[in-house]
GROMACS .gro file of C-alpha atoms in nm:
model
  223
    1MET     CA    1  -3.563  -3.215   2.209
    2LEU     CA    2  -3.699  -3.471   1.990
    3ILE     CA    3  -4.073  -3.522   1.974
    4MET     CA    4  -4.205  -3.774   1.796
    5LYS     CA    5  -4.625  -3.859   1.830
    6ASN     CA    6  -4.887  -3.993   1.611
    7GLN     CA    7  -5.174  -3.720   1.576
    8HIS     CA    8  -5.555  -3.767   1.472
    9TYR     CA    9  -5.693  -3.562   1.230
   10SER     CA   10  -6.035  -3.523   1.086
   11GLN     CA   11  -6.063  -3.401   0.720
   12ALA     CA   12  -6.185  -3.067   0.837
   13ARG     CA   13  -5.907  -3.015   1.074
   14LEU     CA   14  -5.644  -3.127   0.823
   15LYS     CA   15  -5.759  -2.910   0.560
   16LYS     CA   16  -5.674  -2.611   0.823
   17SER     CA   17  -5.335  -2.732   0.915
   18LYS     CA   18  -4.997  -2.675   0.776
   19TYR     CA   19  -4.953  -3.016   0.666
   20PHE     CA   20  -5.274  -3.040   0.433
   21LEU     CA   21  -5.027  -2.919   0.123
   22GLU     CA   22  -4.757  -3.173   0.245
   23ILE     CA   23  -5.033  -3.465   0.247
   24LYS     CA   24  -5.177  -3.355  -0.050
   25ASN     CA   25  -4.855  -3.359  -0.246
   26LEU     CA   26  -4.745  -3.691  -0.102
   27GLU     CA   27  -5.070  -3.832  -0.230
   28LYS     CA   28  -4.987  -3.711  -0.585
   29GLU     CA   29  -4.610  -3.827  -0.589
   30LEU     CA   30  -4.640  -4.179  -0.461
   31PHE     CA   31  -5.002  -4.243  -0.557
   32GLY     CA   32  -5.116  -4.037  -0.861
   33ASN     CA   33  -5.402  -3.898  -0.685
   34THR     CA   34  -5.539  -3.570  -0.529
   35LEU     CA   35  -5.716  -3.549  -0.242
   36TYR     CA   36  -6.016  -3.435  -0.400
   37ASP     CA   37  -6.032  -3.757  -0.598
   38VAL     CA   38  -5.974  -3.988  -0.311
   39TYR     CA   39  -6.163  -3.853  -0.071
   40LYS     CA   40  -6.457  -3.623  -0.214
   41ILE     CA   41  -6.695  -3.921  -0.207
   42ASP     CA   42  -6.661  -4.007   0.173
   43ASN     CA   43  -6.594  -3.704   0.430
   44GLU     CA   44  -6.593  -3.969   0.701
   45ILE     CA   45  -6.194  -4.048   0.621
   46GLN     CA   46  -5.967  -3.972   0.862
   47PHE     CA   47  -5.612  -3.925   0.902
   48ILE     CA   48  -5.340  -4.003   1.165
   49LEU     CA   49  -5.012  -3.830   1.123
   50HIS     CA   50  -4.665  -3.871   1.237
   51ILE     CA   51  -4.505  -3.576   1.339
   52ASN     CA   52  -4.131  -3.531   1.438
   53ASN     CA   53  -4.043  -3.181   1.581
   54GLY     CA   54  -4.351  -3.054   1.382
   55ASN     CA   55  -4.240  -3.200   1.066
   56MET     CA   56  -4.496  -3.458   0.889
   57LEU     CA   57  -4.328  -3.773   0.820
   58GLY     CA   58  -4.608  -4.009   0.702
   59TYR     CA   59  -4.969  -4.056   0.760
   60VAL     CA   60  -5.228  -4.331   0.707
   61SER     CA   61  -5.570  -4.241   0.582
   62TYR     CA   62  -5.868  -4.488   0.710
   63LYS     CA   63  -6.249  -4.499   0.768
   64ILE     CA   64  -6.393  -4.666   1.081
   65ASN     CA   65  -6.682  -4.894   1.046
   66GLU     CA   66  -6.812  -5.005   1.419
   67SER     CA   67  -6.504  -5.258   1.495
   68ASN     CA   68  -6.381  -5.265   1.134
   69CYS     CA   69  -6.113  -5.023   0.970
   70ASP     CA   70  -6.065  -4.977   0.597
   71ILE     CA   71  -5.697  -4.861   0.516
   72TYR     CA   72  -5.692  -4.623   0.216
   73ASN     CA   73  -5.335  -4.511   0.208
   74LEU     CA   74  -5.057  -4.564   0.408
   75ALA     CA   75  -4.759  -4.323   0.318
   76THR     CA   76  -4.403  -4.234   0.428
   77LYS     CA   77  -4.171  -3.967   0.284
   78LYS     CA   78  -3.904  -4.135   0.047
   79ASN     CA   79  -3.620  -4.011   0.303
   80CYS     CA   80  -3.788  -4.142   0.594
   81THR     CA   81  -3.859  -4.524   0.497
   82ASN     CA   82  -3.761  -4.830   0.719
   83LYS     CA   83  -3.748  -4.639   1.025
   84GLY     CA   84  -4.060  -4.784   1.183
   85ILE     CA   85  -4.308  -4.504   1.090
   86ALA     CA   86  -4.549  -4.712   0.906
   87THR     CA   87  -4.563  -4.979   1.147
   88SER     CA   88  -4.588  -4.704   1.455
   89LEU     CA   89  -4.910  -4.595   1.263
   90LEU     CA   90  -5.065  -4.928   1.214
   91LYS     CA   91  -5.023  -4.971   1.577
   92MET     CA   92  -5.271  -4.680   1.617
   93LEU     CA   93  -5.537  -4.880   1.448
   94GLN     CA   94  -5.478  -5.243   1.645
   95LYS     CA   95  -5.780  -5.249   1.792
   96TYR     CA   96  -5.961  -5.265   1.505
   97ASN     CA   97  -6.002  -5.562   1.210
   98ILE     CA   98  -5.808  -5.378   0.963
   99TYR     CA   99  -5.861  -5.425   0.557
  100LEU     CA  100  -5.661  -5.312   0.309
  101GLU     CA  101  -5.591  -5.347  -0.067
  102VAL     CA  102  -5.229  -5.355  -0.247
  103ASN     CA  103  -5.079  -5.432  -0.586
  104GLU     CA  104  -4.924  -5.775  -0.576
  105ASN     CA  105  -4.616  -5.625  -0.706
  106ASN     CA  106  -4.542  -5.401  -0.452
  107ARG     CA  107  -4.331  -5.641  -0.298
  108LYS     CA  108  -4.180  -5.362  -0.002
  109ALA     CA  109  -4.581  -5.282   0.060
  110ILE     CA  110  -4.627  -5.679   0.114
  111SER     CA  111  -4.326  -5.736   0.336
  112LEU     CA  112  -4.432  -5.442   0.551
  113TYR     CA  113  -4.814  -5.609   0.613
  114THR     CA  114  -4.699  -5.927   0.631
  115LYS     CA  115  -4.451  -5.822   0.906
  116ASN     CA  116  -4.726  -5.663   1.100
  117ARG     CA  117  -4.979  -5.967   1.084
  118PHE     CA  118  -5.150  -5.882   0.770
  119ILE     CA  119  -5.284  -6.193   0.560
  120VAL     CA  120  -5.377  -6.211   0.187
  121TYR     CA  121  -5.772  -6.311   0.202
  122HIS     CA  122  -5.869  -6.240  -0.184
  123LYS     CA  123  -5.725  -6.136  -0.484
  124VAL     CA  124  -5.862  -5.967  -0.769
  125ALA     CA  125  -5.712  -5.990  -1.109
  126ASN     CA  126  -5.669  -5.697  -1.371
  127TYR     CA  127  -5.755  -5.452  -1.084
  128TYR     CA  128  -5.461  -5.202  -1.106
  129GLN     CA  129  -5.467  -5.145  -1.504
  130GLY     CA  130  -5.385  -5.513  -1.564
  131GLU     CA  131  -5.218  -5.597  -1.228
  132SER     CA  132  -5.382  -5.791  -0.992
  133CYS     CA  133  -5.480  -5.669  -0.607
  134LEU     CA  134  -5.417  -5.849  -0.313
  135LYS     CA  135  -5.679  -5.796  -0.034
  136MET     CA  136  -5.511  -5.797   0.295
  137LYS     CA  137  -5.663  -5.821   0.639
  138ARG     CA  138  -5.553  -5.809   1.015
  139SER     CA  139  -5.751  -5.931   1.322
  140ALA     CA  140  -5.787  -5.667   1.611
  141MET     CA  141  -5.537  -5.699   1.907
  142ILE     CA  142  -5.609  -5.553   2.219
  143THR     CA  143  -5.290  -5.489   2.416
  144LYS     CA  144  -5.240  -5.365   2.800
  145LYS     CA  145  -4.963  -5.322   3.039
  146ALA     CA  146  -4.949  -5.557   3.352
  147ALA     CA  147  -4.763  -5.422   3.609
  148ALA     CA  148  -4.520  -5.548   3.861
  149LYS     CA  149  -4.518  -5.511   4.224
  150ILE     CA  150  -4.334  -5.579   4.541
  151ASN     CA  151  -4.504  -5.680   4.888
  152LEU     CA  152  -4.322  -5.453   5.145
  153VAL     CA  153  -4.501  -5.620   5.443
  154LEU     CA  154  -4.703  -5.943   5.353
  155ASN     CA  155  -4.902  -6.117   5.655
  156VAL     CA  156  -5.067  -6.446   5.574
  157LEU     CA  157  -5.386  -6.430   5.800
  158GLU     CA  158  -5.672  -6.730   5.864
  159ARG     CA  159  -5.843  -6.899   5.577
  160ASP     CA  160  -6.200  -6.824   5.494
  161VAL     CA  161  -6.499  -6.982   5.400
  162SER     CA  162  -6.387  -7.016   5.052
  163GLY     CA  163  -6.087  -7.186   5.125
  164TYR     CA  164  -5.844  -6.884   5.054
  165HIS     CA  165  -5.670  -6.731   5.343
  166GLN     CA  166  -5.703  -6.369   5.382
  167VAL     CA  167  -5.364  -6.140   5.350
  168ASP     CA  168  -5.270  -5.799   5.547
  169PHE     CA  169  -4.976  -5.617   5.317
  170ILE     CA  170  -4.815  -5.313   5.190
  171MET     CA  171  -4.742  -5.308   4.831
  172ALA     CA  172  -4.534  -5.084   4.596
  173SER     CA  173  -4.563  -5.017   4.273
  174LEU     CA  174  -4.256  -5.074   4.004
  175ASN     CA  175  -4.150  -4.921   3.660
  176LEU     CA  176  -4.173  -5.253   3.509
  177TYR     CA  177  -4.451  -5.454   3.353
  178ASP     CA  178  -4.516  -5.711   3.074
  179ASP     CA  179  -4.695  -5.623   2.750
  180ILE     CA  180  -4.982  -5.878   2.735
  181SER     CA  181  -5.160  -5.886   2.348
  182ILE     CA  182  -5.456  -6.085   2.276
  183GLU     CA  183  -5.626  -6.126   1.911
  184ILE     CA  184  -5.870  -6.377   1.745
  185SER     CA  185  -5.663  -6.664   1.648
  186GLU     CA  186  -5.760  -7.029   1.454
  187GLN     CA  187  -5.654  -7.192   1.745
  188ASP     CA  188  -5.591  -7.090   2.114
  189GLU     CA  189  -5.234  -7.014   2.154
  190PHE     CA  190  -4.946  -6.876   2.421
  191VAL     CA  191  -4.650  -6.736   2.315
  192CYS     CA  192  -4.375  -6.532   2.542
  193PRO     CA  193  -4.108  -6.399   2.338
  194LYS     CA  194  -3.757  -6.497   2.433
  195LEU     CA  195  -3.855  -6.764   2.728
  196GLU     CA  196  -3.966  -7.120   2.677
  197ILE     CA  197  -4.287  -7.100   2.914
  198ASP     CA  198  -4.524  -7.446   2.914
  199LYS     CA  199  -4.877  -7.233   2.842
  200GLU     CA  200  -5.054  -7.487   3.067
  201LEU     CA  201  -4.863  -7.324   3.345
  202ASN     CA  202  -4.886  -6.997   3.268
  203ILE     CA  203  -5.196  -6.766   3.459
  204ALA     CA  204  -5.267  -6.602   3.172
  205TYR     CA  205  -5.362  -6.865   2.993
  206LYS     CA  206  -5.514  -7.053   3.247
  207ALA     CA  207  -5.749  -6.765   3.311
  208TRP     CA  208  -5.847  -6.750   2.948
  209MET     CA  209  -5.954  -7.110   2.941
  210LEU     CA  210  -6.165  -7.087   3.281
  211ILE     CA  211  -6.335  -6.733   3.108
  212LYS     CA  212  -6.362  -6.962   2.765
  213LYS     CA  213  -6.523  -7.255   2.971
  214ASP     CA  214  -6.749  -7.049   3.188
  215TYR     CA  215  -6.893  -6.830   2.941
  216ASN     CA  216  -6.922  -7.097   2.672
  217ILE     CA  217  -6.690  -6.880   2.420
  218LYS     CA  218  -6.628  -7.062   2.081
  219LYS     CA  219  -6.364  -6.828   1.950
  220ASN     CA  220  -5.977  -6.870   1.999
  221VAL     CA  221  -5.719  -6.640   2.107
  222LYS     CA  222  -5.340  -6.598   2.076
  223ILE     CA  223  -5.181  -6.440   2.404
   0.00000   0.00000   0.00000
């Protein structure tokens, strides 16, 4: 049976695991670093490992500071690229504002980050031995499942003082749901992939606009 999962590791736990040597060698192979060189100054750096049937195929190292996350390295084994592993690791950190640095000539990495909603916010010349560095960031995103239901019985009763009708019903949940994601945006947006829906008629968008008005929220979101 195929078992794939992403697992969190502190530095202390990683050093005691069977994956420590693999990551140590991968750091040296891909980045020319040793784990000691990179992480000796900060023991708060953590790891998420992508495990497939007990085999480590990729990892991300990062540090959390309140609502922000600094990524140090994101790597997959050379025979495991283009399989969605890096994207799945980034998804594990989507509730944070993420910041990272990448060589401007590393087009493959830049393409990956761009597809995962990262944007360039600063460029530093001669950062990597004469090559420039792109500083990239991604806003935090919250994703929840909105489950579907079916009413087996529904009786509409008298109207109460609020103007709404009381209801008497028997409900059954279904194994169907919508994924709803919300992130900070420059303007209020509503996007429903594969469907053309007028945002002004969508209850999720209307609910956000009411919340924004009632609580005087200045920021905008993309739903």
